[in-house]
């Protein structure tokens, strides 16, 4: 007699897998950390997503003084100011997009907010192939403490592929 | 998740498929040299990329990889007679040389030259590093022989095994780049397997169960860095190499041999998991070799006379619930290779990726798929996919402790490529 594992891992048995949704839509907030990344985010925002929303932190470079509020640290792509804490509160994942060689200092503010709220963070760095190792390292040093997953991608299209893979 | 058409594109490797074409453009391990140990030894059935072939070795020692079936009536030449520089079909005596050229059709007058009109499909078969490699692509695109480091060191320095895995190649390969499962599924082995235990890196592994990952594109595929906390604010990095389409190299541990895999499609529902171990500057010790032959480390013990693992789906992988409960194995299955294979086979022959729910730490897998799909697109335009040139193959995995401000790709630049005469950088 066939073992249970042999029987159950067959292609024939695969037909009996339950065909029902096994997850709820995740809320993914995608934040551009600099101006070049903002353009990439704007293009992405034109596509159809389940529950992804797009922001920029590029207008808020620099580190806030101690005691400053996180409110107003984001803006949506129409330029409306958004409350970072509120956005993080409703996120399952925050994706920060940075361009290699640009300042990614805003990552510390966003990362801290995510850390407080225990929200997963991913950082994507674009253009790492075309700049010096030193410049890339500088961008990474801003991101590394705050990104629980860090990806250096050569193609902008990767962000779309990643978001689709994550059902964003 | 992948859309169904993307999943089909990546998992189908038969003749005429785009992914099959990518595999066919580089040298693939076809069988172990030990399977054809001497001239005129018995021929071996080989199924690769959905093609039924026969591997054999003629009187002069030429290796042959030819169509399994006689061109006359379709008889399997596995029953053939390997004699006098050719393989003769036992049915009506048609004979073929190692290139697949028919050299005799006894029923036809030899003067007619009829046999010259008959030729079986054949592929080159070349020995390197204890492996017989084949190239199944267009002859005009045949690249130089592979230069994977394990195949270039003396035979005494390396060990290669293969095992049947009853799943599509992609779900097997994705296990090879999924570093985050190690702290769970293989946790029992890190401190007990003779080919893993005793490394300082293991203490970092077990002390920090939530590694942070960095995925970086490399010329041939990906570097997948797993970062854990070390002393004095430094980071312990384990950098896995993935070279397209199906090579993975696991980071080293202390002075243990370094290991890795090829995941080669047999057909769309089965693959060969090839597993290598090697050292650069010293032969493997007798103890190491014996452990590998016994199926420890990333190798397996076999059903005698086969390359089928002793623990396999027909015996429920010899799952031991008591050992699982007692924490001796995490899943109840013993051995690193079969811990992986049992789970990957349980997904079904070709996992339906439209139903999966990937998370952020799966970016290595997401990026590998992205690069494969991207390469398929550019291949359509005539570009050569990554992984074929020697530069892409002369790579190493590494385990290294670095200051927090150092990017592993730069700080460990030398450690990630072959350094002639030097061992891997390891902790």
XYZ file of C-alpha atoms in Angstrom:
595
model
C 0.000 0.000 0.000
C 1.194 3.501 -0.829
C 2.330 5.631 2.085
C 0.243 8.625 3.021
C 2.990 11.024 1.928
C 3.301 9.368 -1.480
C -0.429 9.469 -2.043
C -1.039 12.962 -0.751
C 1.793 14.669 -2.632
C 0.608 13.441 -6.027
C -0.668 15.767 -8.726
C -4.046 13.987 -8.533
C -4.427 14.889 -4.854
C -3.530 18.522 -5.544
C -6.986 18.844 -7.129
C -8.558 18.522 -3.699
C -6.778 21.444 -2.159
C -9.241 23.934 -0.774
C -9.849 26.655 -3.274
C -10.702 29.509 -0.936
C -8.846 32.687 -0.091
C -6.257 32.026 2.618
C -5.345 35.609 3.428
C -6.827 39.057 3.791
C -5.440 41.986 1.813
C -2.373 43.470 3.447
C -1.869 47.171 3.811
C 1.457 48.173 2.316
C 2.741 51.741 2.532
C 5.417 52.597 0.007
C 7.474 55.674 0.836
C 9.989 57.428 -1.403
C 12.877 58.782 0.634
C 14.330 61.104 -2.015
C 13.360 62.953 -5.190
C 14.553 60.389 -7.772
C 12.653 57.662 -5.910
C 9.566 59.854 -5.913
C 9.359 59.570 -9.691
C 9.519 55.778 -9.431
C 6.772 55.790 -6.817
C 4.585 58.034 -8.956
C 4.828 55.552 -11.829
C 4.034 52.659 -9.508
C 1.017 54.437 -8.077
C -0.583 54.449 -11.525
C -0.912 50.677 -11.448
C -3.656 48.648 -9.864
C -2.906 47.382 -6.357
C -4.931 45.530 -3.737
C -4.080 47.719 -0.802
C -0.896 49.646 -1.451
C -0.605 53.373 -0.953
C 2.225 55.646 -1.933
C 3.925 58.518 -0.132
C 6.993 60.639 -0.153
C 9.233 61.767 2.670
C 11.594 63.593 0.360
C 10.331 67.010 1.359
C 11.164 66.345 4.990
C 14.889 65.595 4.824
C 16.946 65.940 7.964
C 16.324 64.682 11.421
C 13.688 66.265 13.644
C 14.823 67.692 16.899
C 14.204 65.633 19.976
C 10.617 65.982 21.069
C 9.394 66.963 17.627
C 6.198 65.324 16.535
C 6.157 62.652 13.813
C 2.989 64.246 12.508
C 3.500 65.756 9.118
C 6.475 63.619 8.168
C 4.844 62.258 5.070
C 2.964 63.598 2.132
C 0.907 61.750 -0.400
C 1.653 62.082 -4.084
C -0.799 64.963 -4.424
C 1.285 66.900 -1.909
C -1.116 66.597 1.018
C 0.605 66.266 4.360
C -0.018 62.987 6.158
C 0.536 61.843 9.708
C 3.305 59.283 9.750
C 2.101 57.585 12.925
C -1.418 57.195 11.592
C -0.149 55.715 8.349
C 2.210 53.330 10.124
C -0.569 52.339 12.514
C -2.662 51.046 9.659
C 0.223 49.326 7.820
C 1.202 45.671 7.696
C 4.406 46.534 5.887
C 6.278 49.745 5.170
C 8.501 49.775 2.109
C 11.079 52.573 1.923
C 12.496 53.301 -1.509
C 15.839 55.053 -1.749
C 18.188 55.961 -4.564
C 21.809 54.969 -4.093
C 23.939 58.010 -3.339
C 21.011 60.106 -2.107
C 20.373 60.936 1.502
C 18.130 58.370 3.145
C 18.028 60.089 6.515
C 14.247 60.052 6.584
C 14.558 56.291 7.085
C 15.413 56.853 10.747
C 12.146 58.694 11.411
C 10.024 56.209 9.529
C 11.960 53.272 10.923
C 11.568 54.496 14.459
C 7.837 54.899 14.026
C 7.637 51.363 12.615
C 9.776 50.026 15.415
C 7.518 51.563 18.041
C 4.430 50.170 16.330
C 6.122 46.804 15.544
C 5.513 47.126 11.828
C 7.757 45.244 9.405
C 10.041 47.404 7.253
C 11.687 46.725 3.930
C 14.111 49.048 2.186
C 14.765 48.992 -1.528
C 17.771 50.736 -2.986
C 17.799 51.543 -6.668
C 20.740 52.499 -8.855
C 23.386 50.809 -6.721
C 25.237 49.613 -9.806
C 25.988 53.059 -11.161
C 27.604 54.767 -8.179
C 30.708 54.308 -6.060
C 30.818 51.726 -3.283
C 31.388 54.533 -0.817
C 28.276 56.446 -1.863
C 26.217 53.283 -1.776
C 27.550 52.430 1.671
C 26.480 55.852 2.900
C 22.909 55.317 1.738
C 22.921 51.824 3.221
C 24.203 53.081 6.548
C 21.089 55.235 6.846
C 18.793 52.364 5.981
C 20.402 49.385 7.663
C 19.422 50.134 11.272
C 15.802 50.546 10.255
C 15.214 47.984 7.544
C 14.461 44.421 8.553
C 14.891 43.470 4.911
C 17.129 45.336 2.511
C 17.273 44.855 -1.237
C 19.599 46.480 -3.730
C 17.955 46.193 -7.128
C 19.239 47.160 -10.534
C 15.832 47.437 -12.171
C 13.020 49.727 -11.071
C 10.622 47.025 -12.208
C 11.688 44.968 -9.219
C 9.570 47.085 -6.886
C 6.444 46.286 -8.850
C 7.354 42.604 -8.917
C 8.017 42.606 -5.188
C 4.747 44.366 -4.371
C 2.837 41.939 -6.575
C 4.597 38.980 -4.945
C 3.559 40.328 -1.539
C -0.034 40.769 -2.738
C 0.187 44.520 -2.064
C 2.778 34.948 -5.282
C 3.220 34.443 -8.976
C 0.560 34.558 -11.636
C -0.203 31.165 -13.174
C 1.442 32.060 -16.463
C 4.613 33.160 -14.635
C 4.635 29.950 -12.609
C 4.235 27.902 -15.786
C 7.018 29.840 -17.467
C 9.489 29.152 -14.645
C 8.559 25.558 -13.913
C 8.298 24.111 -17.422
C 11.671 23.023 -18.785
C 10.898 20.564 -21.562
C 12.101 21.009 -25.152
C 10.871 24.239 -26.699
C 10.083 25.970 -23.404
C 11.834 29.247 -22.541
C 13.070 28.009 -19.150
C 14.190 24.766 -20.764
C 16.134 26.853 -23.254
C 17.882 28.688 -20.431
C 18.975 25.393 -18.854
C 20.072 24.121 -22.246
C 22.409 27.084 -22.776
C 24.740 26.022 -19.955
C 26.509 22.798 -18.969
C 24.387 20.716 -16.622
C 25.447 17.848 -14.376
C 23.989 14.760 -16.056
C 25.357 11.896 -13.986
C 28.150 10.983 -11.632
C 31.322 9.683 -13.254
C 30.998 6.609 -10.997
C 27.861 5.641 -12.936
C 29.973 4.860 -16.012
C 33.043 3.439 -14.274
C 34.787 1.750 -17.225
C 34.782 1.278 -20.972
C 31.870 -0.854 -22.266
C 30.208 -0.755 -18.828
C 26.406 -1.081 -18.717
C 24.574 1.912 -20.143
C 22.475 4.119 -17.861
C 19.065 5.656 -18.495
C 19.143 9.433 -18.023
C 16.149 11.730 -18.140
C 17.017 15.418 -18.284
C 14.886 18.436 -19.070
C 12.083 16.138 -20.172
C 14.224 14.139 -22.629
C 14.812 10.382 -22.364
C 18.482 9.682 -22.987
C 21.015 6.926 -22.558
C 24.499 7.490 -21.158
C 27.212 5.037 -22.093
C 30.940 4.656 -22.583
C 32.358 2.940 -25.634
C 35.356 0.647 -26.107
C 37.731 3.608 -26.501
C 36.391 5.378 -23.415
C 34.330 7.973 -25.285
C 31.370 9.113 -23.229
C 28.041 9.157 -25.047
C 24.661 10.694 -24.256
C 22.226 9.680 -26.955
C 18.509 9.277 -27.556
C 17.358 6.263 -25.516
C 15.423 4.699 -28.364
C 16.516 2.925 -31.527
C 15.587 4.817 -34.672
C 14.275 1.612 -36.275
C 11.309 0.424 -34.172
C 11.655 2.512 -31.029
C 13.200 -0.114 -28.774
C 14.968 1.149 -25.669
C 18.667 0.830 -26.211
C 19.040 0.249 -22.484
C 18.740 -3.399 -23.597
C 21.457 -2.838 -26.183
C 24.854 -4.491 -26.433
C 27.779 -2.191 -25.741
C 30.396 -3.710 -28.023
C 33.244 -2.764 -30.380
C 32.923 1.016 -30.233
C 29.182 1.152 -30.432
C 25.844 0.325 -28.963
C 23.900 -2.320 -30.833
C 20.141 -2.648 -30.647
C 19.330 -6.224 -29.608
C 16.186 -6.315 -31.762
C 17.576 -6.143 -35.317
C 21.219 -5.288 -34.755
C 21.304 -1.624 -35.686
C 24.464 -0.115 -34.247
C 25.314 3.453 -33.170
C 28.561 5.194 -32.278
C 29.075 7.608 -29.382
C 27.863 10.561 -31.453
C 24.565 8.780 -32.173
C 25.565 8.081 -35.770
C 24.230 4.778 -37.006
C 27.149 2.673 -38.258
C 25.447 -0.605 -39.152
C 22.026 -1.680 -40.382
C 22.566 -5.414 -40.920
C 19.462 -5.921 -43.043
C 20.627 -3.352 -45.640
C 23.541 -3.830 -48.046
C 26.498 -2.014 -46.469
C 27.280 -0.492 -49.887
C 23.910 1.294 -49.889
C 25.151 3.715 -47.201
C 21.705 3.585 -45.635
C 23.103 3.713 -42.121
C 24.621 7.120 -42.861
C 21.088 8.466 -43.100
C 20.285 7.445 -39.518
C 21.491 9.462 -36.551
C 20.198 9.603 -33.030
C 20.063 12.907 -31.228
C 23.135 13.148 -29.030
C 24.693 15.613 -26.644
C 28.292 16.054 -25.520
C 29.173 14.351 -22.246
C 32.370 15.412 -20.512
C 33.921 14.460 -17.170
C 35.028 17.199 -14.806
C 35.338 16.986 -11.039
C 33.739 13.548 -10.799
C 30.665 14.719 -12.680
C 29.628 14.012 -16.256
C 28.381 17.293 -17.682
C 26.239 17.750 -20.717
C 25.310 20.665 -22.913
C 21.895 20.323 -24.556
C 21.676 23.641 -26.392
C 22.430 24.667 -29.954
C 25.985 23.558 -30.885
C 26.931 27.042 -32.092
C 26.237 28.441 -28.622
C 28.147 25.786 -26.656
C 30.131 27.570 -23.919
C 33.527 26.487 -22.549
C 33.443 23.775 -19.891
C 32.091 24.812 -16.490
C 34.506 26.317 -13.971
C 32.695 25.822 -10.685
C 35.431 25.688 -8.073
C 34.392 22.332 -6.590
C 34.932 20.748 -10.006
C 38.404 22.284 -10.416
C 40.017 21.095 -7.176
C 41.736 17.675 -7.020
C 39.365 14.737 -6.640
C 40.647 14.065 -3.120
C 39.411 17.524 -2.059
C 35.796 17.116 -3.106
C 32.755 14.912 -2.723
C 29.662 14.945 -4.919
C 26.382 13.131 -4.500
C 22.961 13.326 -6.104
C 19.503 12.365 -4.946
C 16.140 12.116 -6.575
C 13.727 14.826 -5.492
C 10.127 14.297 -6.514
C 9.202 17.917 -7.094
C 9.699 20.599 -9.675
C 13.203 22.050 -9.755
C 12.104 25.555 -8.731
C 10.618 24.689 -5.365
C 13.760 22.675 -4.590
C 16.037 25.533 -5.652
C 14.023 28.097 -3.711
C 14.768 26.098 -0.567
C 18.455 26.613 -1.302
C 18.155 30.392 -1.098
C 15.626 30.532 1.703
C 18.068 31.245 4.523
C 15.418 32.009 7.114
C 14.282 28.385 7.442
C 17.638 27.155 8.758
C 17.128 28.337 12.340
C 13.916 26.335 12.484
C 13.943 23.275 10.262
C 17.645 22.449 10.635
C 18.159 23.724 14.175
C 18.758 20.207 15.487
C 21.590 19.575 13.044
C 23.674 22.709 13.608
C 25.088 21.301 16.829
C 24.991 17.601 16.084
C 25.888 16.958 12.442
C 29.645 16.245 12.179
C 29.849 18.417 9.050
C 28.240 21.418 10.744
C 28.961 21.366 14.467
C 31.643 23.267 16.329
C 31.557 26.489 14.338
C 31.555 29.780 16.169
C 29.056 30.913 13.550
C 26.590 28.375 14.952
C 26.528 30.248 18.250
C 25.648 33.461 16.404
C 22.993 31.518 14.485
C 21.346 30.174 17.592
C 21.711 33.376 19.622
C 19.903 35.500 17.061
C 16.880 33.731 15.626
C 15.700 36.803 13.732
C 18.355 37.514 11.132
C 18.073 40.588 8.959
C 18.462 39.925 5.260
C 20.072 41.864 2.472
C 19.557 40.782 -1.114
C 21.929 42.153 -3.709
C 22.108 41.357 -7.398
C 25.374 39.781 -8.507
C 26.615 39.452 -12.093
C 25.445 35.815 -12.246
C 22.483 35.932 -9.894
C 22.250 37.001 -6.270
C 24.113 37.445 -3.049
C 21.812 36.749 -0.131
C 23.284 38.122 3.080
C 21.873 37.081 6.443
C 22.985 39.394 9.214
C 23.077 38.478 12.895
C 24.461 40.285 15.890
C 28.031 39.491 16.914
C 30.244 40.907 19.673
C 31.105 44.587 20.084
C 28.310 45.824 17.880
C 29.654 43.948 14.846
C 27.546 41.849 12.523
C 27.973 38.191 11.629
C 27.168 37.820 7.932
C 26.393 34.620 6.095
C 26.402 35.222 2.368
C 24.769 32.636 0.118
C 25.471 32.606 -3.601
C 22.796 31.949 -6.181
C 23.907 31.658 -9.797
C 21.276 31.328 -12.461
C 19.510 29.185 -13.209
C 20.058 26.547 -10.534
C 23.305 26.777 -8.544
C 23.358 27.625 -4.843
C 26.296 27.714 -2.433
C 25.809 27.678 1.328
C 28.096 29.807 3.512
C 30.898 27.882 5.250
C 31.125 26.959 8.903
C 34.578 26.941 10.550
C 36.971 24.568 8.753
C 34.213 22.258 7.560
C 34.052 21.604 3.825
C 31.959 24.117 1.906
C 28.824 22.839 0.279
C 26.216 23.689 -2.259
C 23.804 22.362 -4.820
C 22.591 22.202 -8.382
C 18.877 21.660 -8.900
C 18.513 20.049 -12.303
C 15.116 19.239 -13.826
C 14.521 15.623 -14.776
C 11.079 16.594 -15.979
C 8.602 19.135 -14.648
C 7.721 17.022 -11.612
C 11.108 15.636 -10.610
C 14.634 16.946 -10.276
C 18.095 15.858 -9.286
C 19.395 17.553 -6.176
C 23.152 17.543 -6.687
C 25.153 18.163 -3.528
C 28.855 18.989 -3.410
C 31.361 19.480 -0.605
C 34.967 20.584 -1.026
C 38.040 22.141 0.483
C 40.521 24.148 -1.551
C 43.853 23.580 0.183
C 43.481 20.152 1.728
C 41.994 16.773 0.926
C 38.806 15.831 2.722
C 39.659 13.824 5.809
C 38.643 10.190 6.009
C 36.168 11.118 8.720
C 34.583 13.826 6.559
C 34.337 11.578 3.520
C 32.839 8.746 5.561
C 30.267 11.118 7.031
C 29.291 12.290 3.534
C 29.089 8.731 2.222
C 26.900 7.857 5.195
C 24.489 10.615 4.203
C 25.377 13.271 6.753
C 25.678 16.986 6.139
C 23.722 17.802 3.000
C 23.978 14.259 1.596
C 21.653 11.287 2.047
C 21.806 7.538 2.520
C 20.389 5.664 -0.474
C 18.095 2.786 -1.182
C 20.820 0.301 -2.248
C 21.630 0.396 -5.953
C 19.800 3.679 -6.521
C 20.094 7.420 -5.931
C 16.749 7.411 -4.135
C 17.031 8.528 -0.497
C 16.415 5.835 2.122
C 13.936 8.156 3.796
C 11.484 9.033 1.057
C 7.835 9.622 0.391
C 7.039 5.895 0.172
C 7.945 5.423 3.851
C 6.734 8.836 5.071
C 10.382 9.927 5.271
C 10.751 7.700 8.362
C 9.201 10.522 10.361
C 9.834 10.121 14.084
C 7.210 11.968 16.121
C 8.959 11.142 19.394
C 12.185 12.738 18.162
C 10.159 15.739 17.073
C 8.517 16.035 20.471
C 11.841 15.663 22.241
C 13.396 18.348 20.069
C 15.959 16.046 18.457
C 14.613 17.042 15.066
C 12.372 19.985 14.398
C 10.090 18.276 11.867
C 10.531 14.666 12.895
C 12.592 13.913 9.775
C 16.298 13.233 10.181
C 19.002 14.755 7.991
C 19.245 18.201 6.455
C 18.584 17.089 2.882
C 15.470 15.096 3.657
C 14.147 17.716 6.041
C 14.097 20.028 3.036
C 12.969 17.463 0.491
C 10.103 16.117 2.624
C 8.588 19.577 2.939
C 9.206 20.574 -0.659
C 7.705 17.327 -1.980
C 4.707 17.794 0.311
C 3.846 20.957 -1.637
C 2.926 18.698 -4.590
C 4.889 18.108 -7.795
C 4.522 21.739 -8.912
C 3.447 24.083 -6.162
C 0.632 26.474 -7.017
C 2.298 29.823 -6.372
C -0.901 31.757 -6.980
C -1.951 30.700 -3.460
C 1.177 31.491 -1.493
C 1.541 34.421 0.880
C 5.131 35.569 0.758
C 6.487 37.962 3.348
C 9.257 40.478 3.321
C 11.959 37.988 4.349
C 11.185 36.060 1.164
C 12.830 38.757 -0.939
C 15.643 36.366 -1.924
C 13.056 34.118 -3.542
C 11.169 37.060 -5.041
C 14.378 38.487 -6.511
C 15.490 35.110 -7.904
C 12.165 34.740 -9.722
C 12.373 38.336 -10.899
C 15.865 37.784 -12.314
C 14.864 34.541 -14.000
C 11.832 36.178 -15.610
C 13.927 39.168 -16.655
C 16.579 36.897 -18.162
C 13.912 34.979 -20.079
C 12.716 38.256 -21.566
C 16.181 39.368 -22.670
C 16.979 35.858 -23.896
C 14.068 36.230 -26.308
C 15.967 39.151 -27.839
C 19.076 37.032 -28.245
C 20.954 37.934 -25.048
C 22.969 35.289 -23.230
C 21.483 34.595 -19.786
C 23.652 34.978 -16.662
C 25.486 31.975 -15.208
C 27.162 30.754 -18.371
C 30.500 32.563 -18.394
C 33.376 31.476 -16.148
C 33.324 34.767 -14.230
C 29.810 33.992 -13.001
C 30.844 30.501 -11.945
C 34.033 31.413 -10.092
C 32.145 32.481 -6.974
C 32.198 31.631 -3.300
C 29.904 31.884 -0.351
C 31.318 33.444 2.795
C 30.815 33.777 6.549
C 32.352 36.901 7.985
C 32.159 39.320 10.916
C 32.091 42.966 9.821
C 31.715 46.375 11.451
C 28.147 47.679 11.218
C 28.927 50.382 8.660
C 30.396 47.961 6.098
C 28.382 46.665 3.197
C 29.122 42.941 2.880
C 29.314 43.102 -0.891
C 32.248 45.534 -0.692
C 33.884 44.499 2.561
C 33.780 40.846 1.554
C 34.399 41.479 -2.146
C 37.429 39.175 -2.319
C 35.727 36.551 -0.193
C 32.915 36.216 -2.719
C 35.083 35.153 -5.655
C 37.519 32.295 -6.134
C 40.940 33.037 -4.643
C 43.324 30.471 -6.056
C 45.095 28.522 -3.316
C 43.140 30.145 -0.501
C 40.309 28.734 1.544
C 36.875 30.300 1.908
C 36.510 33.129 4.395
C 34.715 31.564 7.320
C 33.832 31.900 10.997
